[in-house]
Amino acid sequence: MLEFFKLLSLCHTVMVEHKEGELVYQAASPDEGALVTAARNFGFVFLNRTQDTITIQEMDHEATYEMLALLDFNSDRKRMSIILKFPDGRIRLYCKGADTVIYERLSPNSPHQETTQTSLDVFANETLRTLCLCYKDISKTEWNAWEKKHQAASLIGATAIEDKLQDGVPETIANLAKAEIKIWLLTDDMKIHYGEDVNEKLRVRQALRRNVPPSFGHKKKLPEPFFTEPGKNALIITGGWLNEILYEKKKKRRRLRLRRLGRRPLPESPTDGQPINDFEKEMRQ
């Protein structure tokens, strides 16, 4: 349990200011600030950081750790890691991140896996944001290659923070559901495409088709202009772009009607001043 809060007080990118004798944390995200504050409430107080060190108060004594490496969280890694040199010379990797990427890197003999997974399931049912925490002791020669060597990390536990909706969002979702409007949640692991971007790529694709010489025996496959990565994709169509789509659809239906009407024979005695057939009516519109 002590390592749990120790990790929270060390593995982060929070900055601290001393104002009127109090510590004021400045975090890049509310989650970071909440976790560091939680560690402080349990006796592990983040005090100061420099370019190469980080200082905390552990229960009743102060300790300064040399920061050997720091790899911040991003959407590709889905975790952040810090490698620290302890005052006694030991080197340890601390890591926190999404449960999927952390569990892939755990030692087979790592304790707390089942109990932590049970807690994660409970947190997920309560729509809380979760993180898993782990560490690995490494030798002095390993830390340069820590990203490749930390597959056998030991799990400490997991955290959960409530993801509160903005004011009015629950009521809006409820009203949309009553209107039978379907809602999809876009997450940061999805590749999002906008209608305007797709239209431009389609124009490029059509131009490439016109410039590709015909080949005999087989059709040359052109590179995919969008949705190039398999997996999750999302297409966003804004209100203005939806009008463009409906207008293009209307023009296409009109061209089809004109094409069909153009094949009909003309009447023998048209009335003066009146359209001679449906084709002319359509053209005059």
GROMACS .gro file of C-alpha atoms in nm:
model
  285
    1MET     CA    1   0.000   0.000   0.000
    2LEU     CA    2   0.289   0.238   0.074
    3GLU     CA    3   0.433   0.180  -0.275
    4PHE     CA    4   0.090   0.263  -0.419
    5PHE     CA    5   0.088   0.618  -0.281
    6LYS     CA    6   0.463   0.656  -0.331
    7LEU     CA    7   0.415   0.595  -0.702
    8LEU     CA    8   0.133   0.851  -0.716
    9SER     CA    9   0.360   1.111  -0.555
   10LEU     CA   10   0.650   1.043  -0.795
   11CYS     CA   11   0.512   0.933  -1.133
   12HIS     CA   12   0.356   1.250  -1.275
   13THR     CA   13   0.434   1.582  -1.446
   14VAL     CA   14   0.274   1.810  -1.186
   15MET     CA   15   0.448   2.136  -1.094
   16VAL     CA   16   0.429   2.281  -0.743
   17GLU     CA   17   0.434   2.636  -0.607
   18HIS     CA   18   0.476   2.751  -0.248
   19LYS     CA   19   0.224   3.026  -0.171
   20GLU     CA   20   0.187   3.163   0.180
   21GLY     CA   21   0.324   2.844   0.331
   22GLU     CA   22   0.094   2.615   0.130
   23LEU     CA   23   0.163   2.383  -0.162
   24VAL     CA   24  -0.027   2.465  -0.479
   25TYR     CA   25  -0.020   2.199  -0.751
   26GLN     CA   26  -0.041   2.288  -1.119
   27ALA     CA   27  -0.132   1.986  -1.329
   28ALA     CA   28  -0.176   1.937  -1.703
   29SER     CA   29  -0.502   1.751  -1.633
   30PRO     CA   30  -0.749   1.735  -1.341
   31ASP     CA   31  -0.672   1.363  -1.303
   32GLU     CA   32  -0.301   1.426  -1.243
   33GLY     CA   33  -0.376   1.687  -0.980
   34ALA     CA   34  -0.634   1.467  -0.808
   35LEU     CA   35  -0.397   1.168  -0.782
   36VAL     CA   36  -0.108   1.374  -0.644
   37THR     CA   37  -0.344   1.534  -0.393
   38ALA     CA   38  -0.472   1.191  -0.290
   39ALA     CA   39  -0.115   1.076  -0.224
   40ARG     CA   40  -0.056   1.387  -0.013
   41ASN     CA   41  -0.364   1.307   0.195
   42PHE     CA   42  -0.213   0.967   0.274
   43GLY     CA   43   0.125   1.100   0.385
   44PHE     CA   44   0.324   1.106   0.057
   45VAL     CA   45   0.362   1.476  -0.022
   46PHE     CA   46   0.511   1.596  -0.348
   47LEU     CA   47   0.735   1.890  -0.249
   48ASN     CA   48   0.955   1.996  -0.538
   49ARG     CA   49   1.103   1.899  -0.871
   50THR     CA   50   1.397   2.017  -1.078
   51GLN     CA   51   1.516   1.910  -1.420
   52ASP     CA   52   1.696   1.610  -1.271
   53THR     CA   53   1.538   1.546  -0.929
   54ILE     CA   54   1.204   1.508  -0.755
   55THR     CA   55   1.155   1.553  -0.380
   56ILE     CA   56   0.874   1.413  -0.168
   57GLN     CA   57   0.795   1.378   0.198
   58GLU     CA   58   0.738   1.013   0.284
   59MET     CA   59   0.534   0.999   0.604
   60ASP     CA   60   0.784   1.147   0.853
   61HIS     CA   61   1.098   1.201   0.643
   62GLU     CA   62   1.200   1.380   0.323
   63ALA     CA   63   1.363   1.203   0.026
   64THR     CA   64   1.509   1.326  -0.304
   65TYR     CA   65   1.523   1.096  -0.607
   66GLU     CA   66   1.735   1.140  -0.917
   67MET     CA   67   1.517   1.131  -1.227
   68LEU     CA   68   1.694   0.922  -1.490
   69ALA     CA   69   1.416   0.917  -1.750
   70LEU     CA   70   1.061   1.043  -1.793
   71LEU     CA   71   0.829   0.939  -2.074
   72ASP     CA   72   0.503   1.128  -2.062
   73PHE     CA   73   0.160   0.984  -2.131
   74ASN     CA   74   0.025   0.990  -2.487
   75SER     CA   75  -0.258   0.827  -2.679
   76ASP     CA   76  -0.027   0.575  -2.851
   77ARG     CA   77   0.150   0.440  -2.541
   78LYS     CA   78  -0.152   0.488  -2.312
   79ARG     CA   79   0.083   0.505  -2.014
   80MET     CA   80   0.354   0.724  -1.858
   81SER     CA   81   0.676   0.601  -1.700
   82ILE     CA   82   0.952   0.741  -1.483
   83ILE     CA   83   1.287   0.582  -1.393
   84LEU     CA   84   1.430   0.698  -1.062
   85LYS     CA   85   1.755   0.642  -0.877
   86PHE     CA   86   1.692   0.601  -0.505
   87PRO     CA   87   1.914   0.763  -0.240
   88ASP     CA   88   2.058   0.416  -0.164
   89GLY     CA   89   2.156   0.363  -0.530
   90ARG     CA   90   1.866   0.138  -0.639
   91ILE     CA   91   1.701   0.209  -0.974
   92ARG     CA   92   1.329   0.158  -1.018
   93LEU     CA   93   1.081   0.206  -1.299
   94TYR     CA   94   0.736   0.338  -1.203
   95CYS     CA   95   0.457   0.320  -1.458
   96LYS     CA   96   0.087   0.406  -1.466
   97GLY     CA   97  -0.156   0.369  -1.754
   98ALA     CA   98  -0.454   0.193  -1.907
   99ASP     CA   99  -0.526  -0.153  -1.769
  100THR     CA  100  -0.491  -0.318  -2.111
  101VAL     CA  101  -0.133  -0.203  -2.170
  102ILE     CA  102  -0.027  -0.258  -1.808
  103TYR     CA  103  -0.162  -0.613  -1.787
  104GLU     CA  104   0.026  -0.704  -2.106
  105ARG     CA  105   0.353  -0.614  -1.931
  106LEU     CA  106   0.303  -0.782  -1.594
  107SER     CA  107   0.510  -1.065  -1.457
  108PRO     CA  108   0.319  -1.400  -1.456
  109ASN     CA  109   0.378  -1.414  -1.079
  110SER     CA  110   0.259  -1.059  -1.015
  111PRO     CA  111   0.027  -1.046  -0.713
  112HIS     CA  112  -0.305  -0.861  -0.687
  113GLN     CA  113  -0.408  -0.926  -1.049
  114GLU     CA  114  -0.741  -1.092  -0.973
  115THR     CA  115  -0.843  -0.854  -0.696
  116THR     CA  116  -0.740  -0.553  -0.903
  117GLN     CA  117  -0.937  -0.679  -1.204
  118THR     CA  118  -1.244  -0.719  -0.985
  119SER     CA  119  -1.205  -0.359  -0.868
  120LEU     CA  120  -1.159  -0.241  -1.227
  121ASP     CA  121  -1.485  -0.411  -1.328
  122VAL     CA  122  -1.666  -0.234  -1.045
  123PHE     CA  123  -1.513   0.102  -1.142
  124ALA     CA  124  -1.609   0.049  -1.509
  125ASN     CA  125  -1.971  -0.023  -1.415
  126GLU     CA  126  -1.972   0.309  -1.229
  127THR     CA  127  -1.831   0.485  -1.544
  128LEU     CA  128  -1.511   0.589  -1.365
  129ARG     CA  129  -1.182   0.658  -1.542
  130THR     CA  130  -0.925   0.401  -1.430
  131LEU     CA  131  -0.548   0.362  -1.423
  132CYS     CA  132  -0.327   0.070  -1.325
  133LEU     CA  133  -0.002   0.124  -1.134
  134CYS     CA  134   0.309  -0.095  -1.151
  135TYR     CA  135   0.683  -0.089  -1.089
  136LYS     CA  136   0.998  -0.282  -1.176
  137ASP     CA  137   1.342  -0.277  -1.016
  138ILE     CA  138   1.612  -0.265  -1.284
  139SER     CA  139   1.990  -0.282  -1.285
  140LYS     CA  140   2.218   0.008  -1.360
  141THR     CA  141   2.287  -0.122  -1.711
  142GLU     CA  142   1.919  -0.179  -1.797
  143TRP     CA  143   1.769   0.164  -1.756
  144ASN     CA  144   1.880   0.290  -2.099
  145ALA     CA  145   1.661   0.018  -2.249
  146TRP     CA  146   1.385   0.032  -1.989
  147GLU     CA  147   1.105   0.049  -2.247
  148LYS     CA  148   1.206  -0.296  -2.375
  149LYS     CA  149   1.285  -0.445  -2.036
  150HIS     CA  150   0.984  -0.363  -1.823
  151GLN     CA  151   0.760  -0.645  -1.949
  152ALA     CA  152   0.777  -0.815  -1.609
  153ALA     CA  153   0.646  -0.524  -1.405
  154SER     CA  154   0.476  -0.590  -1.072
  155LEU     CA  155   0.123  -0.459  -1.033
  156ILE     CA  156   0.053  -0.236  -0.734
  157GLY     CA  157  -0.312  -0.154  -0.787
  158ALA     CA  158  -0.548   0.069  -0.981
  159THR     CA  159  -0.709   0.412  -0.946
  160ALA     CA  160  -1.051   0.544  -1.051
  161ILE     CA  161  -1.175   0.900  -1.103
  162GLU     CA  162  -1.534   0.994  -1.181
  163ASP     CA  163  -1.576   1.140  -1.529
  164LYS     CA  164  -1.844   1.400  -1.460
  165LEU     CA  165  -2.059   1.525  -1.745
  166GLN     CA  166  -2.105   1.895  -1.805
  167ASP     CA  167  -2.425   2.065  -1.694
  168GLY     CA  168  -2.720   1.975  -1.911
  169VAL     CA  169  -2.552   1.681  -2.087
  170PRO     CA  170  -2.758   1.404  -1.913
  171GLU     CA  171  -3.084   1.584  -1.994
  172THR     CA  172  -2.975   1.635  -2.356
  173ILE     CA  173  -2.887   1.266  -2.396
  174ALA     CA  174  -3.221   1.166  -2.242
  175ASN     CA  175  -3.413   1.394  -2.481
  176LEU     CA  176  -3.222   1.259  -2.781
  177ALA     CA  177  -3.302   0.905  -2.671
  178LYS     CA  178  -3.673   0.992  -2.643
  179ALA     CA  179  -3.659   1.124  -2.999
  180GLU     CA  180  -3.507   0.788  -3.104
  181ILE     CA  181  -3.184   0.958  -3.212
  182LYS     CA  182  -2.889   0.722  -3.184
  183ILE     CA  183  -2.576   0.843  -3.003
  184TRP     CA  184  -2.220   0.718  -3.047
  185LEU     CA  185  -1.931   0.804  -2.815
  186LEU     CA  186  -1.607   0.901  -2.990
  187THR     CA  187  -1.294   0.816  -2.791
  188ASP     CA  188  -0.932   0.916  -2.836
  189ASP     CA  189  -0.839   0.574  -2.978
  190MET     CA  190  -1.062   0.629  -3.283
  191LYS     CA  191  -0.946   0.788  -3.608
  192ILE     CA  192  -1.191   1.070  -3.675
  193HIS     CA  193  -1.267   1.185  -4.030
  194TYR     CA  194  -1.469   1.493  -4.126
  195GLY     CA  195  -1.700   1.499  -4.426
  196GLU     CA  196  -1.514   1.787  -4.589
  197ASP     CA  197  -1.182   1.602  -4.565
  198VAL     CA  198  -1.330   1.285  -4.713
  199ASN     CA  199  -1.480   1.483  -5.002
  200GLU     CA  200  -1.144   1.636  -5.086
  201LYS     CA  201  -0.977   1.294  -5.078
  202LEU     CA  202  -1.249   1.155  -5.305
  203ARG     CA  203  -1.178   1.431  -5.554
  204VAL     CA  204  -0.809   1.339  -5.547
  205ARG     CA  205  -0.900   0.973  -5.596
  206GLN     CA  206  -1.119   1.055  -5.897
  207ALA     CA  207  -0.841   1.264  -6.046
  208LEU     CA  208  -0.599   0.973  -6.004
  209ARG     CA  209  -0.845   0.740  -6.177
  210ARG     CA  210  -0.865   0.972  -6.476
  211ASN     CA  211  -0.484   0.991  -6.498
  212VAL     CA  212  -0.422   0.617  -6.465
  213PRO     CA  213  -0.395   0.455  -6.812
  214PRO     CA  214  -0.624   0.156  -6.869
  215SER     CA  215  -0.460  -0.183  -6.816
  216PHE     CA  216  -0.563  -0.503  -6.991
  217GLY     CA  217  -0.656  -0.814  -6.798
  218HIS     CA  218  -0.684  -0.655  -6.454
  219LYS     CA  219  -0.775  -0.333  -6.280
  220LYS     CA  220  -0.503  -0.144  -6.103
  221LYS     CA  221  -0.596  -0.091  -5.739
  222LEU     CA  222  -0.550   0.265  -5.621
  223PRO     CA  223  -0.428   0.345  -5.270
  224GLU     CA  224  -0.701   0.399  -5.014
  225PRO     CA  225  -0.734   0.778  -4.956
  226PHE     CA  226  -0.895   0.744  -4.613
  227PHE     CA  227  -0.969   0.477  -4.352
  228THR     CA  228  -0.615   0.357  -4.415
  229GLU     CA  229  -0.580   0.200  -4.070
  230PRO     CA  230  -0.793  -0.104  -3.985
  231GLY     CA  231  -0.999  -0.087  -3.668
  232LYS     CA  232  -1.204   0.196  -3.527
  233ASN     CA  233  -1.295   0.487  -3.753
  234ALA     CA  234  -1.549   0.765  -3.716
  235LEU     CA  235  -1.693   0.998  -3.981
  236ILE     CA  236  -1.829   1.334  -3.862
  237ILE     CA  237  -2.077   1.516  -4.088
  238THR     CA  238  -2.153   1.872  -3.980
  239GLY     CA  239  -2.483   2.047  -4.045
  240GLY     CA  240  -2.351   2.251  -4.337
  241TRP     CA  241  -2.191   1.948  -4.494
  242LEU     CA  242  -2.515   1.751  -4.454
  243ASN     CA  243  -2.691   2.017  -4.665
  244GLU     CA  244  -2.426   1.969  -4.935
  245ILE     CA  245  -2.483   1.593  -4.932
  246LEU     CA  246  -2.862   1.630  -4.959
  247TYR     CA  247  -2.823   1.885  -5.239
  248GLU     CA  248  -2.594   1.654  -5.434
  249LYS     CA  249  -2.840   1.369  -5.382
  250LYS     CA  250  -3.124   1.586  -5.512
  251LYS     CA  251  -2.924   1.683  -5.822
  252LYS     CA  252  -2.844   1.317  -5.887
  253ARG     CA  253  -3.213   1.219  -5.872
  254ARG     CA  254  -3.297   1.505  -6.111
  255ARG     CA  255  -3.032   1.389  -6.360
  256LEU     CA  256  -3.174   1.037  -6.350
  257ARG     CA  257  -3.527   1.166  -6.415
  258LEU     CA  258  -3.405   1.372  -6.710
  259ARG     CA  259  -3.224   1.070  -6.849
  260ARG     CA  260  -3.536   0.854  -6.828
  261LEU     CA  261  -3.764   1.124  -6.969
  262GLY     CA  262  -3.523   1.187  -7.255
  263ARG     CA  263  -3.584   0.836  -7.389
  264ARG     CA  264  -3.963   0.890  -7.429
  265PRO     CA  265  -4.105   0.979  -7.778
  266LEU     CA  266  -4.226   1.337  -7.829
  267PRO     CA  267  -4.604   1.403  -7.868
  268GLU     CA  268  -4.729   1.469  -8.226
  269SER     CA  269  -4.924   1.793  -8.160
  270PRO     CA  270  -4.786   2.008  -7.881
  271THR     CA  271  -4.997   2.293  -7.747
  272ASP     CA  272  -4.864   2.639  -7.822
  273GLY     CA  273  -4.701   2.810  -7.526
  274GLN     CA  274  -4.698   2.494  -7.315
  275PRO     CA  275  -4.409   2.253  -7.247
  276ILE     CA  276  -4.421   1.979  -7.505
  277ASN     CA  277  -4.343   1.698  -7.257
  278ASP     CA  278  -4.225   1.612  -6.907
  279PHE     CA  279  -3.864   1.644  -7.019
  280GLU     CA  280  -3.912   2.009  -7.110
  281LYS     CA  281  -4.099   2.068  -6.784
  282GLU     CA  282  -3.806   1.929  -6.591
  283MET     CA  283  -3.557   2.139  -6.787
  284ARG     CA  284  -3.755   2.459  -6.723
  285GLN     CA  285  -3.755   2.404  -6.346
   0.00000   0.00000   0.00000
